[in-house]
Structure formats: structure tokens, C-alpha cells
Short mmCIF file of C-alpha atoms (C1' of nucleotides) in Angstrom, two decimals:
data_model
loop_
_atom_site.label_atom_id
_atom_site.label_comp_id
_atom_site.label_asym_id
_atom_site.label_seq_id
_atom_site.Cartn_x
_atom_site.Cartn_y
_atom_site.Cartn_z
CA MET A 288 -17.18 -0.44 22.67
CA GLU A 289 -14.28 1.55 23.99
CA SER A 290 -12.34 -1.34 25.49
CA SER A 291 -14.06 -4.41 24.12
CA THR A 292 -14.13 -5.92 20.70
CA LEU A 293 -16.26 -8.51 19.02
CA THR A 294 -14.22 -11.34 17.62
CA GLY A 295 -15.02 -13.23 14.48
CA GLU A 296 -16.17 -16.27 16.41
CA GLY A 297 -18.79 -14.17 18.07
CA SER A 298 -17.36 -14.30 21.57
CA LEU A 299 -17.09 -11.05 23.44
CA GLU A 300 -13.51 -10.50 24.40
CA ILE A 301 -12.15 -7.83 26.69
CA THR A 302 -8.95 -6.39 25.40
CA THR A 303 -7.11 -4.26 27.90
CA ARG A 304 -5.51 -1.81 25.58
CA SER A 305 -1.76 -1.71 25.54
CA LEU A 306 0.06 1.50 26.21
CA HIS A 307 1.06 1.41 22.58
CA ASP A 308 -2.53 1.63 21.42
CA GLN A 309 -3.35 4.41 23.82
CA VAL A 310 -0.39 6.40 22.58
CA ALA A 311 -1.32 5.74 18.97
CA ASN A 312 -4.84 6.96 19.59
CA ARG A 313 -3.72 10.09 21.39
CA VAL A 314 -1.18 11.01 18.75
CA ARG A 315 -3.72 10.27 16.05
CA ASP A 316 -6.07 12.71 17.68
CA LEU A 317 -3.35 15.33 17.93
CA ILE A 318 -2.76 14.98 14.21
CA ILE A 319 -6.41 15.03 13.29
CA GLU A 320 -7.09 18.05 15.50
CA ALA A 321 -4.07 19.63 13.84
CA VAL A 322 -2.35 20.28 17.17
CA LEU A 323 0.53 18.66 15.36
CA GLU A 324 0.65 20.61 12.14
CA PRO A 325 0.95 18.89 8.77
CA GLY A 326 4.48 19.03 7.48
CA SER A 327 5.95 19.69 10.90
CA ARG A 328 8.51 17.45 12.49
CA ILE A 329 7.40 15.47 15.52
CA ASP A 330 9.56 16.26 18.52
CA GLU A 331 9.91 12.85 20.07
CA ALA A 332 11.43 14.00 23.34
CA ALA A 333 8.78 16.66 23.89
CA LEU A 334 5.82 14.44 23.05
CA ILE A 335 7.13 11.58 25.14
CA GLN A 336 7.39 13.92 28.08
CA SER A 337 3.93 15.37 27.65
CA LEU A 338 2.41 11.92 27.22
CA GLY A 339 4.40 10.49 30.10
CA VAL A 340 5.58 7.36 28.36
CA SER A 341 8.92 6.01 27.28
CA ARG A 342 10.28 5.87 23.79
CA THR A 343 9.47 2.25 23.05
CA PRO A 344 5.66 2.37 22.97
CA PHE A 345 5.80 5.83 21.46
CA ARG A 346 7.92 4.75 18.55
CA GLU A 347 5.77 1.69 18.03
CA ALA A 348 2.78 3.99 17.86
CA LEU A 349 4.51 6.03 15.18
CA ARG A 350 5.01 2.88 13.14
CA THR A 351 1.30 2.23 13.31
CA LEU A 352 0.49 5.77 12.28
CA ALA A 353 2.96 5.55 9.43
CA ALA A 354 1.27 2.41 8.14
CA GLU A 355 -2.04 4.28 8.33
CA GLY A 356 -0.58 7.07 6.26
CA LEU A 357 -0.83 9.79 8.89
CA VAL A 358 2.88 10.35 9.35
CA VAL A 359 5.95 9.81 7.23
CA ILE A 360 9.07 8.31 8.75
CA LYS A 361 12.29 9.44 7.14
CA PRO A 362 15.02 7.03 8.16
CA SER A 363 17.57 8.61 10.48
CA LYS A 364 15.94 11.95 9.89
CA GLY A 365 12.83 11.90 11.97
CA VAL A 366 9.11 11.67 11.46
CA ILE A 367 6.89 14.37 10.09
CA VAL A 368 3.15 14.76 10.08
CA ARG A 369 2.02 13.91 6.61
CA LYS A 370 1.06 16.92 4.60
CA LEU A 371 -1.41 16.15 1.88
CA THR A 372 -0.79 17.58 -1.53
CA PRO A 373 -3.81 18.51 -3.63
CA GLU A 374 -3.08 15.38 -5.68
CA ASP A 375 -3.16 13.30 -2.50
CA VAL A 376 -6.51 14.72 -1.53
CA GLN A 377 -7.95 14.26 -4.98
CA SER A 378 -6.79 10.68 -5.19
CA MET A 379 -8.16 9.90 -1.75
CA LEU A 380 -11.52 11.44 -2.50
CA GLU A 381 -11.64 9.54 -5.77
CA VAL A 382 -11.08 6.26 -3.99
CA LEU A 383 -13.33 7.15 -1.09
CA GLY A 384 -16.02 7.97 -3.61
CA GLU A 385 -15.93 4.45 -5.02
CA LEU A 386 -15.91 2.93 -1.55
CA GLU A 387 -18.87 4.96 -0.38
CA ARG A 388 -20.77 4.27 -3.56
CA LEU A 389 -20.35 0.57 -2.83
CA ALA A 390 -21.26 1.16 0.80
CA GLY A 391 -24.43 2.92 -0.23
CA ARG A 392 -25.49 0.09 -2.48
CA LEU A 393 -24.79 -2.59 0.08
CA ALA A 394 -26.35 -0.65 2.93
CA CYS A 395 -29.67 -0.51 1.11
CA GLU A 396 -29.57 -4.25 0.57
CA ARG A 397 -28.66 -5.19 4.11
CA ALA A 398 -29.80 -2.50 6.52
CA SER A 399 -32.90 -3.10 8.62
CA ASP A 400 -35.70 -0.55 8.87
CA ASP A 401 -34.57 0.28 12.38
CA GLU A 402 -31.07 0.97 11.22
CA ILE A 403 -32.33 3.18 8.45
CA ALA A 404 -34.55 5.02 10.90
CA GLU A 405 -31.48 5.69 13.04
CA MET A 406 -29.67 7.11 10.07
CA VAL A 407 -32.61 9.36 9.32
CA ALA A 408 -32.67 10.53 12.92
CA LEU A 409 -28.97 11.25 12.74
CA HIS A 410 -29.55 13.24 9.60
CA GLU A 411 -32.27 15.27 11.28
CA ARG A 412 -29.98 16.14 14.14
CA MET A 413 -27.49 17.32 11.55
CA LEU A 414 -30.16 19.55 10.04
CA GLU A 415 -30.77 21.12 13.43
CA HIS A 416 -27.10 21.91 13.83
CA TYR A 417 -27.06 23.32 10.34
CA ALA A 418 -30.04 25.52 11.11
CA ALA A 419 -28.18 26.81 14.17
CA ARG A 420 -24.93 27.03 12.19
CA ASP A 421 -23.17 24.98 14.86
CA ARG A 422 -20.35 23.84 12.71
CA MET A 423 -18.40 21.59 15.05
CA PRO A 424 -21.28 19.37 16.22
CA TYR A 425 -22.51 19.19 12.63
CA TYR A 426 -19.09 18.12 11.51
CA LYS A 427 -18.88 15.41 14.16
CA LEU A 428 -22.26 14.00 13.27
CA ASN A 429 -21.25 14.11 9.63
CA GLN A 430 -18.25 11.90 10.39
CA GLU A 431 -20.55 9.55 12.23
CA PHE A 432 -23.05 9.53 9.40
CA HIS A 433 -20.47 8.34 6.91
CA SER A 434 -18.94 5.85 9.34
CA ARG A 435 -22.26 4.29 10.16
CA LEU A 436 -23.24 4.04 6.56
CA ALA A 437 -20.03 2.17 5.87
CA ALA A 438 -20.83 -0.09 8.81
CA LEU A 439 -24.28 -0.79 7.42
CA SER A 440 -22.66 -2.20 4.32
CA GLY A 441 -21.83 -5.28 6.37
CA ASN A 442 -18.47 -5.39 4.65
CA GLU A 443 -15.72 -5.16 7.25
CA THR A 444 -12.94 -4.47 4.78
CA LEU A 445 -14.93 -1.67 3.28
CA GLN A 446 -15.53 -0.27 6.73
CA GLU A 447 -11.86 -0.45 7.60
CA MET A 448 -10.70 1.28 4.45
CA GLN A 449 -13.38 3.90 4.59
CA GLY A 450 -12.34 4.60 8.17
CA ASN A 451 -8.72 4.93 7.18
CA LEU A 452 -9.41 7.38 4.40
CA GLN A 453 -11.87 9.32 6.48
CA ALA A 454 -9.23 9.71 9.21
CA ARG A 455 -6.71 11.01 6.74
CA LEU A 456 -9.23 13.42 5.27
CA LYS A 457 -10.89 14.59 8.45
CA ARG A 458 -9.62 18.11 8.19
CA ILE A 459 -10.58 18.25 4.55
CA ARG A 460 -14.17 17.48 5.34
CA TYR A 461 -14.07 20.18 7.95
CA ILE A 462 -12.81 22.68 5.41
CA GLY A 463 -15.55 21.47 3.09
CA ASN A 464 -18.16 23.19 5.27
CA GLU A 465 -16.25 26.41 5.76
CA ARG A 466 -17.93 28.55 3.16
CA PRO A 467 -21.68 29.00 3.62
CA GLU A 468 -22.58 27.95 0.06
CA ALA A 469 -20.35 24.91 0.40
CA TRP A 470 -22.02 23.87 3.61
CA ALA A 471 -25.45 24.38 2.09
CA GLY A 472 -24.38 22.23 -0.83
CA ALA A 473 -23.22 19.47 1.48
CA VAL A 474 -26.52 19.54 3.32
CA ALA A 475 -28.37 19.27 0.05
CA ASP A 476 -26.23 16.28 -0.90
CA HIS A 477 -27.15 14.63 2.35
CA GLU A 478 -30.83 15.25 1.73
CA ASP A 479 -30.47 13.28 -1.50
CA MET A 480 -28.65 10.51 0.27
CA VAL A 481 -31.25 10.15 2.99
CA LYS A 482 -34.07 10.21 0.48
CA SER A 483 -32.52 7.32 -1.41
CA LEU A 484 -31.82 5.47 1.79
CA ARG A 485 -35.44 5.76 2.91
CA ALA A 486 -36.50 4.43 -0.46
CA HIS A 487 -34.07 1.53 -0.11
CA ASP A 488 -32.73 2.57 -3.49
CA GLY A 489 -29.17 1.29 -3.35
CA GLY A 490 -28.17 2.45 -6.78
CA ALA A 491 -29.38 5.98 -6.14
CA LEU A 492 -27.80 6.10 -2.70
CA GLY A 493 -24.50 4.91 -4.10
CA GLU A 494 -24.55 7.58 -6.77
CA ALA A 495 -25.49 10.21 -4.21
CA MET A 496 -22.57 9.19 -1.99
CA TRP A 497 -20.20 9.31 -4.92
CA THR A 498 -21.51 12.65 -6.14
CA HIS A 499 -21.20 14.05 -2.65
CA LEU A 500 -17.49 13.32 -2.61
CA GLN A 501 -16.99 14.64 -6.11
CA ARG A 502 -18.59 17.87 -5.00
CA THR A 503 -16.54 17.86 -1.83
CA TRP A 504 -13.49 17.94 -4.03
CA ASP A 505 -14.91 20.86 -5.99
CA ARG A 506 -15.60 22.66 -2.74
CA VAL A 507 -12.11 22.24 -1.30
CA LYS A 508 -9.78 21.95 -4.26
CA ASP A 509 -8.79 25.60 -4.27
CA ARG A 510 -7.92 25.60 -0.60
CA VAL A 511 -5.83 22.50 0.03
CA MET B 286 13.47 1.42 -7.43
CA GLU B 287 14.46 -0.93 -4.67
CA SER B 288 16.15 1.61 -2.42
CA SER B 289 15.12 4.94 -3.87
CA THR B 290 11.86 6.78 -3.79
CA LEU B 291 10.49 9.72 -5.68
CA THR B 292 9.30 12.44 -3.35
CA GLY B 293 6.35 14.67 -4.00
CA GLU B 294 8.58 17.61 -4.81
CA GLY B 295 10.12 15.62 -7.60
CA SER B 296 13.58 15.27 -6.10
CA LEU B 297 15.14 11.86 -6.14
CA GLU B 298 15.91 10.81 -2.62
CA ILE B 299 17.91 7.84 -1.48
CA THR B 300 16.41 6.19 1.57
CA THR B 301 18.65 3.71 3.27
CA ARG B 302 16.12 1.35 4.67
CA SER B 303 16.00 0.96 8.40
CA LEU B 304 16.37 -2.41 10.02
CA HIS B 305 12.74 -2.12 10.95
CA ASP B 306 11.67 -1.99 7.34
CA GLN B 307 13.88 -4.86 6.37
CA VAL B 308 12.41 -6.97 9.14
CA ALA B 309 8.88 -5.97 8.18
CA ASN B 310 9.53 -6.98 4.60
CA ARG B 311 11.03 -10.30 5.53
CA VAL B 312 8.28 -11.22 7.92
CA ARG B 313 5.71 -10.09 5.38
CA ASP B 314 7.24 -12.47 2.90
CA LEU B 315 7.22 -15.30 5.41
CA ILE B 316 3.53 -14.71 5.94
CA ILE B 317 2.71 -14.41 2.27
CA GLU B 318 4.72 -17.54 1.41
CA ALA B 319 2.86 -19.23 4.28
CA VAL B 320 6.08 -20.23 6.02
CA LEU B 321 4.30 -18.70 8.96
CA GLU B 322 0.93 -20.40 8.86
CA PRO B 323 -2.31 -18.48 9.19
CA GLY B 324 -3.71 -18.79 12.67
CA SER B 325 -0.39 -19.81 14.17
CA ARG B 326 1.26 -17.87 16.93
CA ILE B 327 4.46 -16.06 16.04
CA ASP B 328 7.35 -17.25 18.20
CA GLU B 329 9.10 -13.98 18.85
CA ALA B 330 12.26 -15.49 20.33
CA ALA B 331 12.69 -17.95 17.50
CA LEU B 332 12.10 -15.48 14.71
CA ILE B 333 14.34 -12.88 16.30
CA GLN B 334 17.10 -15.44 16.43
CA SER B 335 16.69 -16.59 12.87
CA LEU B 336 16.53 -13.00 11.62
CA GLY B 337 19.46 -11.96 13.77
CA VAL B 338 17.89 -8.80 15.18
CA SER B 339 16.81 -7.67 18.58
CA ARG B 340 13.29 -7.35 19.85
CA THR B 341 12.86 -3.63 19.30
CA PRO B 342 12.91 -3.46 15.51
CA PHE B 343 11.13 -6.79 15.34
CA ARG B 344 8.24 -5.63 17.45
CA GLU B 345 8.03 -2.40 15.53
CA ALA B 346 7.78 -4.46 12.37
CA LEU B 347 4.91 -6.42 13.88
CA ARG B 348 3.08 -3.16 14.57
CA THR B 349 3.42 -2.26 10.93
CA LEU B 350 2.16 -5.65 9.82
CA ALA B 351 -0.74 -5.40 12.24
CA ALA B 352 -1.75 -2.05 10.76
CA GLU B 353 -1.59 -3.68 7.34
CA GLY B 354 -3.90 -6.42 8.52
CA LEU B 355 -1.48 -9.30 8.13
CA VAL B 356 -1.17 -10.17 11.81
CA VAL B 357 -3.34 -9.70 14.87
CA ILE B 358 -1.81 -8.56 18.13
CA LYS B 359 -3.58 -9.80 21.22
CA PRO B 360 -2.44 -7.69 24.15
CA SER B 361 -0.32 -9.63 26.63
CA LYS B 362 -1.11 -12.80 24.73
CA GLY B 363 1.04 -12.66 21.66
CA VAL B 364 0.66 -12.12 17.98
CA ILE B 365 -0.85 -14.53 15.50
CA VAL B 366 -0.78 -14.63 11.75
CA ARG B 367 -4.14 -13.43 10.61
CA LYS B 368 -6.32 -16.19 9.35
CA LEU B 369 -8.88 -15.05 6.86
CA THR B 370 -12.41 -16.25 7.26
CA PRO B 371 -14.45 -16.80 4.11
CA GLU B 372 -16.29 -13.60 5.00
CA ASP B 373 -12.98 -11.75 5.18
CA VAL B 374 -11.98 -12.99 1.77
CA GLN B 375 -15.32 -12.18 0.25
CA SER B 376 -15.34 -8.68 1.66
CA MET B 377 -11.80 -8.07 0.48
CA LEU B 378 -12.52 -9.29 -3.02
CA GLU B 379 -15.64 -7.17 -3.11
CA VAL B 380 -13.65 -4.05 -2.24
CA LEU B 381 -10.73 -5.00 -4.46
CA GLY B 382 -13.20 -5.45 -7.29
CA GLU B 383 -14.35 -1.84 -6.99
CA LEU B 384 -10.79 -0.59 -6.73
CA GLU B 385 -9.65 -2.48 -9.79
CA ARG B 386 -12.69 -1.42 -11.74
CA LEU B 387 -11.71 2.17 -11.03
CA ALA B 388 -8.10 1.39 -11.85
CA GLY B 389 -9.12 -0.07 -15.18
CA ARG B 390 -11.12 2.99 -16.11
CA LEU B 391 -8.41 5.42 -15.12
CA ALA B 392 -5.65 3.39 -16.72
CA CYS B 393 -7.31 3.64 -20.11
CA GLU B 394 -7.61 7.38 -19.73
CA ARG B 395 -4.05 7.99 -18.64
CA ALA B 396 -1.78 5.24 -19.89
CA SER B 397 0.48 5.91 -22.86
CA ASP B 398 0.67 3.58 -25.83
CA ASP B 399 4.06 2.40 -24.63
CA GLU B 400 2.71 1.54 -21.22
CA ILE B 401 -0.15 -0.37 -22.74
CA ALA B 402 2.27 -2.21 -25.00
CA GLU B 403 4.23 -3.26 -21.93
CA MET B 404 1.09 -4.60 -20.34
CA VAL B 405 0.30 -6.57 -23.45
CA ALA B 406 3.82 -7.97 -23.47
CA LEU B 407 3.43 -8.95 -19.83
CA HIS B 408 0.18 -10.66 -20.68
CA GLU B 409 1.84 -12.60 -23.47
CA ARG B 410 4.54 -13.84 -21.16
CA MET B 411 1.76 -15.00 -18.86
CA LEU B 412 0.23 -16.92 -21.73
CA GLU B 413 3.52 -18.68 -22.33
CA HIS B 414 3.71 -19.77 -18.73
CA TYR B 415 0.13 -20.91 -18.92
CA ALA B 416 0.88 -22.95 -22.03
CA ALA B 417 3.76 -24.59 -20.15
CA ARG B 418 1.65 -24.90 -17.01
CA ASP B 419 4.35 -23.19 -14.99
CA ARG B 420 2.18 -22.10 -12.18
CA MET B 421 4.57 -20.16 -9.98
CA PRO B 422 6.00 -17.85 -12.65
CA TYR B 423 2.50 -17.31 -13.99
CA TYR B 424 1.32 -16.41 -10.55
CA LYS B 425 4.12 -13.93 -10.05
CA LEU B 426 3.47 -12.19 -13.34
CA ASN B 427 -0.19 -12.13 -12.47
CA GLN B 428 0.58 -10.20 -9.31
CA GLU B 429 2.67 -7.84 -11.35
CA PHE B 430 -0.03 -7.41 -13.94
CA HIS B 431 -2.54 -6.26 -11.37
CA SER B 432 -0.02 -4.07 -9.58
CA ARG B 433 1.05 -2.33 -12.72
CA LEU B 434 -2.46 -1.77 -13.84
CA ALA B 435 -3.17 -0.08 -10.53
CA ALA B 436 -0.05 2.01 -11.04
CA LEU B 437 -1.23 3.06 -14.49
CA SER B 438 -4.30 4.57 -12.89
CA GLY B 439 -2.09 7.41 -11.75
CA ASN B 440 -3.92 7.42 -8.45
CA GLU B 441 -1.47 6.79 -5.64
CA THR B 442 -4.08 6.10 -3.00
CA LEU B 443 -5.69 3.56 -5.25
CA GLN B 444 -2.33 1.96 -5.83
CA GLU B 445 -1.59 1.80 -2.13
CA MET B 446 -4.92 0.24 -1.20
CA GLN B 447 -4.84 -2.19 -4.08
CA GLY B 448 -1.37 -3.22 -2.95
CA ASN B 449 -2.51 -3.75 0.59
CA LEU B 450 -5.46 -5.92 -0.38
CA GLN B 451 -3.39 -7.83 -2.90
CA ALA B 452 -0.83 -8.60 -0.21
CA ARG B 453 -3.49 -9.90 2.13
CA LEU B 454 -5.00 -12.00 -0.61
CA LYS B 455 -1.86 -13.27 -2.24
CA ARG B 456 -2.41 -16.85 -1.24
CA ILE B 457 -6.00 -16.67 -2.35
CA ARG B 458 -5.01 -15.68 -5.84
CA TYR B 459 -2.60 -18.57 -5.84
CA ILE B 460 -5.34 -20.97 -4.87
CA GLY B 461 -7.46 -19.41 -7.59
CA ASN B 462 -5.29 -21.08 -10.22
CA GLU B 463 -5.10 -24.45 -8.55
CA ARG B 464 -7.77 -26.28 -10.47
CA PRO B 465 -7.18 -26.47 -14.24
CA GLU B 466 -10.61 -25.11 -15.18
CA ALA B 467 -10.17 -22.27 -12.71
CA TRP B 468 -6.82 -21.36 -14.19
CA ALA B 469 -8.24 -21.49 -17.72
CA GLY B 470 -11.04 -19.22 -16.59
CA ALA B 471 -8.61 -16.73 -15.12
CA VAL B 472 -6.63 -16.68 -18.36
CA ALA B 473 -9.80 -16.06 -20.31
CA ASP B 474 -10.63 -13.17 -18.00
CA HIS B 475 -7.22 -11.69 -18.66
CA GLU B 476 -7.74 -11.99 -22.40
CA ASP B 477 -10.83 -9.84 -22.03
CA MET B 478 -8.96 -7.35 -19.94
CA VAL B 479 -6.12 -7.00 -22.40
CA LYS B 480 -8.50 -6.69 -25.30
CA SER B 481 -10.26 -3.77 -23.63
CA LEU B 482 -6.96 -2.22 -22.67
CA ARG B 483 -5.70 -2.31 -26.25
CA ALA B 484 -8.94 -0.68 -27.35
CA HIS B 485 -8.51 2.01 -24.69
CA ASP B 486 -11.99 1.13 -23.54
CA GLY B 487 -11.90 2.14 -19.89
CA GLY B 488 -15.45 1.15 -19.13
CA ALA B 489 -15.01 -2.33 -20.57
CA LEU B 490 -11.66 -2.80 -18.87
CA GLY B 491 -13.11 -1.73 -15.53
CA GLU B 492 -15.95 -4.21 -15.89
CA ALA B 493 -13.54 -6.95 -16.91
CA MET B 494 -11.39 -6.30 -13.86
CA TRP B 495 -14.42 -6.38 -11.62
CA THR B 496 -15.80 -9.51 -13.21
CA HIS B 497 -12.44 -11.19 -12.88
CA LEU B 498 -12.50 -10.72 -9.11
CA GLN B 499 -16.11 -11.82 -8.87
CA ARG B 500 -15.15 -15.01 -10.65
CA THR B 501 -12.07 -15.37 -8.49
CA TRP B 502 -14.39 -15.51 -5.53
CA ASP B 503 -16.49 -18.17 -7.24
CA ARG B 504 -13.36 -20.15 -7.92
CA VAL B 505 -12.04 -20.08 -4.38
CA LYS B 506 -15.06 -19.76 -2.14
CA ASP B 507 -15.36 -23.45 -1.43
CA ARG B 508 -11.73 -23.80 -0.42
CA VAL B 509 -10.99 -20.92 1.92
"C1'" DC C 165 34.69 36.30 2.12
"C1'" DA C 166 33.13 31.88 0.57
"C1'" DT C 167 33.84 27.14 1.13
"C1'" DT C 168 35.31 23.24 3.24
"C1'" DT C 169 36.74 20.36 7.04
"C1'" DG C 170 36.60 18.84 11.59
"C1'" DT C 171 34.31 18.45 16.02
"C1'" DA C 172 30.63 18.85 19.53
"C1'" DT C 173 25.90 18.20 20.20
"C1'" DT C 174 21.62 16.44 19.34
"C1'" DT C 175 18.59 13.06 17.48
"C1'" DT C 176 17.54 8.68 15.85
"C1'" DG C 177 18.15 3.58 15.87
"C1'" DT C 178 18.98 -0.72 18.32
"C1'" DA C 179 19.96 -3.76 22.10
"C1'" DT C 180 19.27 -5.17 26.59
"C1'" DA C 181 17.53 -5.22 31.20
"C1'" DC C 182 13.72 -5.02 34.08
"C1'" DA C 183 8.64 -5.33 35.21
"C1'" DT C 184 4.37 -7.20 34.60
"C1'" DG C 185 1.13 -10.37 33.35
"C1'" DA C 186 -0.13 -15.13 31.49
"C1'" DT C 187 0.48 -20.11 31.58
"C1'" DG C 188 1.00 -24.52 33.43
"C1'" DA C 189 2.35 -27.91 36.85
"C1'" DA C 190 2.50 -29.53 41.47
"C1'" DA C 191 0.65 -29.58 46.02
"C1'" DA C 192 -3.20 -28.96 49.12
"C1'" DT C 193 -7.97 -29.28 50.15
"C1'" DA C 194 -12.55 -31.04 49.72
"C1'" DT D 86 -10.32 -38.26 42.62
"C1'" DA D 87 -11.78 -33.70 41.30
"C1'" DT D 88 -10.99 -29.02 42.19
"C1'" DT D 89 -8.70 -25.21 43.72
"C1'" DT D 90 -4.63 -22.74 45.09
"C1'" DT D 91 0.10 -21.64 44.94
"C1'" DC D 92 4.24 -20.99 42.93
"C1'" DA D 93 7.60 -21.39 39.31
"C1'" DT D 94 8.36 -20.40 34.60
"C1'" DC D 95 7.94 -18.25 30.47
"C1'" DA D 96 6.24 -14.66 27.29
"C1'" DT D 97 5.04 -10.04 26.68
"C1'" DG D 98 5.31 -4.97 27.67
"C1'" DT D 99 8.07 -1.04 28.95
"C1'" DA D 100 12.05 1.61 30.22
"C1'" DT D 101 16.66 2.67 29.79
"C1'" DA D 102 21.29 2.44 28.11
"C1'" DC D 103 24.25 2.35 24.36
"C1'" DA D 104 25.54 3.01 19.32
"C1'" DA D 105 25.30 5.30 15.11
"C1'" DA D 106 23.91 8.79 12.32
"C1'" DA D 107 22.74 13.58 11.30
"C1'" DT D 108 23.02 18.36 12.35
"C1'" DA D 109 25.01 22.69 13.70
"C1'" DC D 110 28.74 25.37 14.48
"C1'" DA D 111 33.42 26.85 14.57
"C1'" DA D 112 37.91 26.90 12.72
"C1'" DA D 113 40.86 26.49 8.86
"C1'" DT D 114 41.91 26.97 4.08
"C1'" DG D 115 41.66 28.86 -0.45
#
DNA sequence: CATTTGTATTTTGTATACATGATGAAAATA
DNA sequence: TATTTTCATCATGTATACAAAATACAAATG
């Protein structure tokens, strides 16, 4: 899965990743992990040096990240890590809410029992991390939970757009579990979601997904 | 509006577009107008020559277009214009349907009477073109109608994603008006939409938008 | 002393040259 | 003759060099 991709025709095709893609992925991670701080200017020379590549693939990578909405390129001025305004976050969560509602509905229609069982297992691992208050592993599984649910929708466009928004909002979701009550609330939301999923109730799951993101906004809006 | 952009802080900022952006826009147009055929390989040397630029900004532009989903870059092999499978189209219309449903709801909540009047006027111009069976101008106004409605939602993320999907599907919407009955159906859908908009009925408008895209799929599914 | 103007320096943008990998045709082998 | 191998050619990927723009700073002017 790391270096292979399934084409539309169903043939397995090995794609040796270009340097460009590797750079894009690494810089994306730096942004998501907030090593590169939102609002800060990206020092091309410094990053190039630390990554050990030349300017060409690096700048191409920045173009990709700009199209994804992670950085903003100001012509002749430089590129800065995109800093989300509260309005940005709200608008993204609003859209993500609709997407995940759709994902929830479709997932219930199309997912197999095995796939649902895997989701439930994932959820239970999350509960263990919550019980232990291990925030980082919980957070990572949470990302995976939402990604896999989008994948279960069987709608590739939905998956792509959900992935894009989730990437932009990664740090927001992390913040969303910062306060104990907020985290507890998120866990409760997930309980609802899993219950609906087990019952194959697409409508209920969709609503639960949507509500979860609405509440996420409530939980983070005063700290973005 | 062509060369200026309103920043988040509210200051008007002139952005002289980089060569990269110009190239990206031109190639995007070539793809959308189908001068570059879906599935065909992009001849870098030839296009560079005809555009009169060097490889660097051109290749950066391709990275942008790849991130937007208009082309597919196969490492060491070349880049091809993305050819949409029926499944691609269906999944995109399904997602676009949700986005436009949301846009419709929000637009009714937030749009001023003046803005709604402009939409109605736009619709009436569309009707004139329909009466004259001028397909191309109708088609262009149709694009604008959907874009502006997304803009009226006041949700920038929604607007961005709607724009992206609309760009990918431009030719599909064109096909959607190819057969006379299909075109008549689309016009009827728009009548519903405008009626709901005038009544400030967000729920009804949202449903009309969604239904319109469902029907668009019905109209094109046997010819993609 | 504030403001402006000019200049040096740095940073960004673009073109080109070089390296690497894919493609296809001709020759060699079975 | 079919198949493989080799080599030439072409396309793609990357690095570097050059150009243009922005920035910072100093000197000059009011």
C-alpha cells in the first residue's frame, strides 16, 4: 500500500514514487505535525538543505501542497503555511459534516459484516486508549476510523475529499480532545456511531457523523 | 476580480499572477474544452512550444492540475489527461449533489434580496438562450449559475470544492444538455430551483439542487 | 528627525543543462 | 522465423545557473 496503487482497470501497478512525491509527503507531515508553524514563512533554502534535495522537486511539491490548501503561495513573496481562521475551520467542518453524513449512509449500504466488525474492533481499541488516557494513539486511531468509514462508502471522490479536509483539520481534531469533557463527549459520539453501524442503520449513522462534527466545532471554536 | 484577491484580513491585495498560474489556467482550459482529449498523453515538448514557456513552470502547472484531479502523472512515464470512468462521474455527482444541497440551504439563509434578484435575472437569461436553442451560451450561464449559488452559501470551503468538482465535470454537464428532452428536463429543474430561491425556502432549494444532479446522472449515464 | 531615494543583498522565478530511466528498432541467437 | 539482447533514441526527472523581483539598509534631502 505504501508504494503500490490499484488502478481503475484492476491491474496492480507498482509506482516508484518520484522525489517530488516524497518531498510533498514529508513537507505535508511537517505541516500537520506543526513543525512548520501555521502562518510562518517556509524557508526554502533551509528546508531544501535539510531534506537534501534541489529546488525543482521541492517547489513542485509546494505547488501540490498549495492545491491541497495546506500552504499559500504569494507570488514573488514566498510561501507560508496556511493558517486557518475560525471561519475557515467552521466552513471546513460544515462541509466535512455533509461528506461524512453521506459516507455514513453509504457505508451502511455497502459495507460487509466483516468490514463492520473491523470498525467495531477499531472502536474498541480506541476505548482502551481512552480508558488509559493515551491521547496520541487514540487520536491516530480516530483519524483511521474516519478515513476507513469514508473508504467503506465505496465512493472514491468522497474518500478523496474527506481525506483532503481531514488533512487540513488534523490539528483541529487533536485540539478537540484536549479538554477532558470534550474528549469524553467525542467518545460518546463515537459510541453512537458504532451502535448505528452495527445496526446497519445508515440514516442514523449519517446523522451521528454529522452531529459529531457539529459538536467538534462547539468543542474547538473558542480555541482556534 | 481577475487579478485581485480579497485577503482574510480584509485588505485588497494585488497579486500579479505568476507564469505558473497562467500556464495552469491555460492548460486547464485546454483540458476542459477537450482540446486535450481525455486519456491522451500530454506532449510536453509540443505544449511548451505552443505556450512559449520553459519546462519548469509548465511542469509545476501539471502538478497543480494533478492535485486538482484533472491529469494523472505516471512516474517516469508521462502525464495523461484524466479520463473519467462512469464510476468516477457517478461518485463525483453524488458528492456534488450533497455539496449543492448544502449550498442551496445556506444560500437561502444568507443571500440578500439583491443577490437573489441577480440569480433570477441570470436564470431568465438562461431561459432566453434555451428558447433560442443557443447551447453554448446557455451552458456557460449554467456554470455561472451553479458557481454563484455556491458563492452565496458564504462557505468558502464549499465554494472551493464545488468549483473543483464542477471543473472536473464540465464536459459532463455539457453532454447533459445534448439531447433535447434532457435539456428541457434541466431547464425544468432550474425552474424549481429558482422558485424555491425566490421563496427563500432553503430546504426546498437544497432538495432541488440535489435532485437536479441526480437527474443529470440519469441523463448522462449511458453516454460517459 | 522623519522621509525618501538609491543601492546591495537576499529571495523568488524561470530557463537550461545534465542524468536517469523508458521505448523501440536492429542484430544476434536459438 | 520467433525470441531475446543490445544499443540508440527519446522522454522524463533533477540540479544548477541565470534573471527578476523584493527586501533591508544606508545615505541624502527636506
